[in-house]
Amino acid sequence: MRASAPGKVFLFGEHAVVYRRRALVTAINLRCFAEVRKRTDFRISSPLGITSLDFEKHPYVSHAIKRFSEVKSIEGADIEIKSDIPIASGLGSSAAVTVAVLKALDAEFETNLSDEEIYEIARRVELDVQGIASGTDPFISTYGGCWLIPQREPIQIPKIDILVVDTGIKSITGEMVRKVAELKESFPGVVEKIMDAIDEITLAAVSKLEKLEFESIYMLMMMNQNMLKALGVSTTEIDWIVEELRSMGIASKLTGAGGGGCVIGLGSVELTNEAKEKFKSAVIVRPEREGARVEETMEK
Ligand code: PMV
C-alpha cells in the first residue's frame, strides 16, 4: 500500500514551542510518499540508499518499523520512499517520512490505527531519534492544516504564497535544540524572556495572518527572526537571505531548527514571485489542508 504525508513550515514560534510557548505551523503542499509491501525481511529504499533496518542511514524509517512492530509483530516489509521535501532543511521531512511509513504500514498490515495513534507513534519515533522534540512536526504531518501549537487550535489562514529559500546547508534539529537548551542553562532568565517574547509575537501574528495584513506581518516576522538570532540559531547565510528579502520589502525568517535549512518569506504575490526569480534555490509553497492519506498510486 502507498501513503503520503505533508511537510510543514513554522510560520512563527519554533524553539520556543519546545518550552511550551505557542507556535503557528502549517502543513505545506510538498509531500513524502511511502510504499509498503509485505515480505520476509526488511528492505528500505530511498534517495539515501538501499538498506535493511538501519538506524544510522534510515533512522526515522527504522524506528518507525520498530515502534509499529510493538503494535503488530511483522516478519518483514519492502519500503520505498520518494519525497518532494528537501532533507534536513527545516521543512519537516523527517516527520513526513515517519508518518507516511506508519500510514502505509497500517494500510498494508490492516492495523486500522486512528490518526491520533499514528501521531503518537510518530512522536515517539521523533524522540527515539532526536532525544528532545516538541512533537509539532509529526502532529502537522498527520493532520495537515494550520495550527496554533501546543493548544491544537486550528487556524484558518488564506491560501498565501510562501516563499522558501534553501540555504543549502543541512542542519540537525537535535543539535540546534540542544544548543538552545545550553544557552538556557547558562542564562535562564534571559532565555525565558526571549521565549515569552516569541510567544507574544506568535499570538499577535495569528489575527494579522488571518486578515493578511502584510505591514504587521512584516514587523512580527522580523522580530521573530531577531529573537531566533538572539538564541544563536541563525547563521550568516540565513542573515544574508533575510537582508536581501528585506531590501525587496519581503518579511522573512528562518523556519524550523535553523543552523542552515530554509528561510521563509511572506509578501504580496508580485514581490514573492520577483524574489523567486532572484534566488536559484527558491520555491513557492502553499498551505495544505490534507494530512496523511493512503494514495491510489505512487505517481505524484
Ligand atoms: O527543523 P525542524 O523542521 O525539525 O523543526 C524544528 C523545530 C524546533 O522547534 C526547533 C524543535 C521542535 O521539536 O519543535
Coordinates of C-alpha atoms and ligand atoms in Angstrom, one line a residue:
M1 CA 0.0 0.0 0.0
R2 CA 1.0 3.6 -0.6
A3 CA 0.6 6.6 1.7
S4 CA 1.8 10.1 1.9
A5 CA 2.2 12.9 4.5
P6 CA 2.9 16.6 4.1
G7 CA 5.9 18.7 5.1
K8 CA 5.4 21.8 7.2
V9 CA 6.7 25.3 7.9
F10 CA 6.9 27.1 11.2
L11 CA 5.4 30.5 10.4
F12 CA 6.2 31.6 13.9
G13 CA 7.4 30.2 17.2
E14 CA 10.0 27.4 16.6
H15 CA 12.3 26.6 19.5
A16 CA 10.0 28.5 22.0
V17 CA 7.5 25.7 21.4
V18 CA 9.9 23.2 22.9
Y19 CA 9.4 25.1 26.1
R20 CA 5.5 25.1 25.8
R21 CA 5.2 28.5 24.2
R22 CA 2.9 29.0 21.3
A23 CA 3.9 28.3 17.7
L24 CA 2.0 28.8 14.4
V25 CA 2.6 26.0 12.0
T26 CA 1.1 25.0 8.7
A27 CA 1.3 21.9 6.5
I28 CA 2.6 22.6 3.0
N29 CA 1.9 21.2 -0.4
L30 CA 5.2 19.2 -0.5
R31 CA 4.7 15.5 0.4
C32 CA 6.7 12.4 1.2
F33 CA 5.4 9.1 -0.3
A34 CA 5.9 5.7 1.1
E35 CA 5.1 2.4 -0.5
V36 CA 5.0 -0.7 1.7
R37 CA 4.7 -4.4 0.6
K38 CA 4.8 -7.5 2.8
R39 CA 8.0 -9.6 2.5
T40 CA 10.0 -12.0 4.7
D41 CA 12.8 -9.5 5.6
F42 CA 13.2 -5.7 5.7
R43 CA 14.3 -3.7 2.7
I44 CA 14.2 0.1 2.8
S45 CA 14.9 2.1 -0.4
S46 CA 15.1 5.9 -0.5
P47 CA 17.2 8.6 -2.1
L48 CA 19.7 7.9 0.8
G49 CA 20.3 4.3 -0.5
I50 CA 19.0 0.8 0.0
T51 CA 19.4 -0.8 3.4
S52 CA 17.8 -3.4 5.7
L53 CA 16.7 -2.0 9.1
D54 CA 19.4 0.6 9.6
F55 CA 19.3 3.0 12.5
E56 CA 22.2 5.1 11.1
K57 CA 21.2 5.5 7.5
H58 CA 17.4 5.3 7.8
P59 CA 16.8 6.3 11.4
Y60 CA 13.2 7.5 11.1
V61 CA 12.0 4.7 8.9
S62 CA 13.8 2.0 11.0
H63 CA 12.5 3.4 14.3
A64 CA 9.0 3.7 12.7
I65 CA 9.2 0.0 11.8
K66 CA 10.4 -0.9 15.3
R67 CA 7.6 1.1 17.0
F68 CA 5.0 -0.3 14.6
S69 CA 6.2 -3.8 15.5
E70 CA 5.1 -3.1 19.1
V71 CA 1.5 -2.8 17.7
K72 CA 1.7 -5.7 15.3
S73 CA 4.6 -8.1 15.0
I74 CA 5.7 -8.3 11.4
E75 CA 8.2 -10.5 9.6
G76 CA 9.4 -8.0 7.1
A77 CA 8.5 -5.3 4.6
D78 CA 9.7 -3.7 1.4
I79 CA 9.6 0.1 1.9
E80 CA 10.1 2.5 -0.8
I81 CA 10.4 6.3 -0.1
K82 CA 10.0 9.2 -2.6
S83 CA 9.9 12.7 -1.4
D84 CA 9.3 16.3 -2.6
I85 CA 10.6 17.6 0.7
P86 CA 14.3 18.6 0.9
I87 CA 16.0 16.7 3.7
A88 CA 17.3 18.4 6.9
S89 CA 16.1 21.8 5.8
G90 CA 13.5 22.6 8.4
L91 CA 10.5 21.6 6.3
G92 CA 9.6 18.6 8.3
S93 CA 10.9 15.8 6.0
S94 CA 11.7 13.5 9.0
A95 CA 8.2 13.6 10.4
A96 CA 6.6 13.3 6.9
V97 CA 8.6 10.2 6.2
T98 CA 7.8 8.7 9.6
V99 CA 4.1 9.4 9.3
A100 CA 3.9 8.3 5.6
V101 CA 5.6 5.0 6.5
L102 CA 3.3 4.4 9.5
K103 CA 0.3 5.2 7.4
A104 CA 1.4 2.7 4.7
L105 CA 2.3 0.0 7.3
D106 CA -1.1 0.5 8.9
A107 CA -2.8 0.1 5.5
E108 CA -0.7 -2.9 4.3
F109 CA -0.9 -4.8 7.6
E110 CA -4.5 -3.8 8.3
T111 CA -4.0 -2.5 11.8
N112 CA -6.7 0.2 11.5
L113 CA -4.8 2.8 13.6
S114 CA -6.5 6.1 14.2
D115 CA -4.8 9.4 13.2
E116 CA -4.2 10.0 16.9
E117 CA -2.5 6.6 17.3
I118 CA -0.3 7.3 14.2
Y119 CA 0.6 10.7 15.6
E120 CA 1.5 9.1 19.0
I121 CA 3.8 6.5 17.4
A122 CA 5.4 9.1 15.2
R123 CA 6.0 11.4 18.2
R124 CA 7.8 8.5 19.9
V125 CA 9.9 7.9 16.9
E126 CA 10.9 11.5 16.8
L127 CA 12.0 11.2 20.4
D128 CA 13.8 7.9 19.7
V129 CA 15.9 9.7 17.1
Q130 CA 16.3 13.2 18.4
G131 CA 16.0 12.8 22.2
I132 CA 14.2 16.1 22.6
A133 CA 11.4 17.5 20.4
S134 CA 8.1 19.3 20.8
G135 CA 6.1 16.8 18.7
T136 CA 4.9 19.6 16.3
D137 CA 6.2 18.1 13.1
P138 CA 4.5 14.6 13.5
F139 CA 1.3 16.3 14.5
I140 CA 1.2 18.6 11.4
S141 CA 2.2 15.7 9.1
T142 CA -0.6 13.6 10.5
Y143 CA -3.4 16.1 10.5
G144 CA -2.4 18.7 7.8
G145 CA -3.8 22.2 8.1
C146 CA -2.6 25.3 10.0
W147 CA -2.5 25.1 13.9
L148 CA -1.6 27.0 16.9
I149 CA 0.6 24.6 18.9
P150 CA 0.6 23.2 21.6
Q151 CA -3.1 24.2 22.1
R152 CA -4.0 22.4 18.9
E153 CA -6.2 25.3 17.9
P154 CA -7.0 25.2 14.1
I155 CA -6.3 28.5 12.4
Q156 CA -7.8 29.4 9.0
I157 CA -5.2 31.2 7.0
P158 CA -5.7 32.4 3.4
K159 CA -4.1 30.3 0.6
I160 CA -1.0 32.5 0.7
D161 CA 2.2 32.0 -1.4
I162 CA 5.0 31.2 1.0
L163 CA 8.4 31.8 -0.4
V164 CA 11.0 29.2 0.7
V165 CA 14.7 29.8 0.1
D166 CA 17.0 27.0 1.0
T167 CA 20.5 27.9 2.3
G168 CA 21.7 24.5 1.0
I169 CA 23.2 23.9 4.4
K170 CA 21.9 20.8 6.2
S171 CA 21.4 21.0 10.0
I172 CA 20.4 18.5 12.6
T173 CA 17.4 19.6 14.6
G174 CA 18.5 17.8 17.8
E175 CA 21.8 19.7 17.8
M176 CA 20.1 23.0 17.4
V177 CA 17.6 22.2 20.2
R178 CA 20.5 21.2 22.5
K179 CA 22.3 24.5 21.6
V180 CA 19.3 26.5 22.8
A181 CA 19.0 24.3 25.9
E182 CA 22.6 25.0 26.8
L183 CA 22.1 28.8 26.3
K184 CA 19.0 28.5 28.6
E185 CA 21.1 26.7 31.2
S186 CA 23.7 29.4 31.1
F187 CA 21.3 32.4 31.1
P188 CA 17.9 31.1 32.2
G189 CA 16.3 34.5 33.0
V190 CA 17.3 36.0 29.6
V191 CA 16.3 33.0 27.5
E192 CA 12.9 32.6 29.3
K193 CA 12.2 36.3 28.4
I194 CA 13.1 35.6 24.7
M195 CA 10.8 32.6 24.7
D196 CA 8.0 34.8 26.2
A197 CA 8.6 37.4 23.5
I198 CA 8.3 34.8 20.8
D199 CA 5.1 33.6 22.3
E200 CA 3.6 37.1 22.2
I201 CA 4.8 37.6 18.6
T202 CA 3.2 34.3 17.6
L203 CA -0.1 35.3 19.2
A204 CA -0.1 38.7 17.6
A205 CA 0.6 37.2 14.2
V206 CA -2.4 34.9 14.2
S207 CA -5.0 37.7 13.5
K208 CA -2.7 39.5 11.2
L209 CA -2.3 36.5 9.1
E210 CA -6.0 35.7 9.0
K211 CA -6.6 39.2 7.7
L212 CA -3.4 39.2 5.6
E213 CA -2.2 42.5 7.0
F214 CA 1.3 42.5 5.4
E215 CA 2.6 45.5 7.2
S216 CA 2.1 44.0 10.6
I217 CA 3.2 40.5 9.5
Y218 CA 6.4 42.1 8.2
M219 CA 7.2 43.6 11.6
L220 CA 6.3 40.5 13.6
M221 CA 8.3 38.2 11.3
M222 CA 11.4 40.4 11.6
M223 CA 11.0 40.5 15.4
N224 CA 10.7 36.7 15.5
Q225 CA 13.8 36.3 13.3
N226 CA 15.8 38.7 15.6
M227 CA 14.7 36.6 18.6
L228 CA 15.9 33.4 16.9
K229 CA 19.2 35.2 16.1
A230 CA 19.5 36.0 19.8
L231 CA 19.0 32.3 20.6
G232 CA 22.0 31.6 18.3
V233 CA 20.3 29.5 15.7
S234 CA 20.6 31.9 12.7
T235 CA 23.7 31.8 10.5
T236 CA 25.4 34.3 8.2
E237 CA 23.8 32.6 5.2
I238 CA 20.3 33.0 6.7
D239 CA 21.0 36.6 7.7
W240 CA 22.1 37.4 4.2
I241 CA 19.0 35.9 2.6
V242 CA 16.8 37.8 5.2
E243 CA 18.6 41.0 4.4
E244 CA 18.2 40.6 0.6
L245 CA 14.5 39.9 1.1
R246 CA 14.1 42.8 3.4
S247 CA 15.6 45.1 0.8
M248 CA 12.8 43.9 -1.6
G249 CA 10.1 44.5 1.0
I250 CA 9.5 40.9 1.9
A251 CA 9.2 39.8 5.6
S252 CA 11.3 36.7 6.3
K253 CA 12.7 34.4 9.0
L254 CA 14.4 31.1 9.3
T255 CA 11.9 28.2 9.6
G256 CA 12.4 25.1 11.8
A257 CA 15.6 24.4 13.7
G258 CA 17.9 26.9 12.0
G259 CA 21.7 26.5 11.8
G260 CA 21.1 26.2 8.0
G261 CA 17.9 24.9 6.4
C262 CA 15.4 27.2 4.9
V263 CA 14.2 30.8 5.2
I264 CA 10.5 31.6 4.6
G265 CA 9.3 34.9 3.1
L266 CA 5.8 36.5 3.0
G267 CA 4.8 39.4 0.9
S268 CA 2.5 40.2 -2.0
V269 CA 2.2 37.8 -4.9
E270 CA 4.2 40.2 -7.1
L271 CA 7.0 40.5 -4.6
T272 CA 7.3 36.8 -3.8
N273 CA 7.4 36.0 -7.5
E274 CA 10.1 38.6 -8.0
A275 CA 12.1 37.1 -5.2
K276 CA 11.7 33.6 -6.5
E277 CA 13.4 34.7 -9.7
K278 CA 16.3 36.1 -7.7
F279 CA 17.2 33.0 -5.7
K280 CA 18.1 29.9 -7.6
S281 CA 17.1 27.7 -4.6
A282 CA 13.7 29.4 -4.1
V283 CA 10.3 27.7 -4.4
I284 CA 6.8 28.8 -3.6
V285 CA 4.7 26.6 -1.4
R286 CA 1.1 26.8 -0.3
P287 CA -0.7 25.9 3.0
E288 CA -2.0 22.3 2.7
R289 CA -5.2 21.2 4.4
E290 CA -4.8 17.5 4.0
G291 CA -2.7 15.4 6.3
A292 CA -1.5 11.8 6.0
R293 CA -3.5 9.8 3.4
V294 CA -3.5 6.5 1.6
E295 CA -2.6 7.0 -2.1
E296 CA -4.0 5.2 -5.1
T297 CA -0.7 5.4 -6.9
M298 CA 2.9 6.2 -6.3
E299 CA 2.8 8.8 -9.1
K300 CA 2.7 12.4 -7.8
Ligands
PMV1 O1 13.8 21.9 11.7 P1 12.6 21.1 12.0 O2 11.6 21.0 10.9 O3 12.9 19.8 12.6 O4 11.8 21.9 13.2 C1 12.4 22.0 14.5 C2 11.5 22.9 15.4 C3 12.0 23.1 16.8 O5 11.1 23.9 17.4 C4 13.4 23.8 16.8 C5 12.1 21.8 17.5 C6 10.8 21.1 17.8 O6 10.8 19.9 18.0 O7 9.7 21.8 17.8

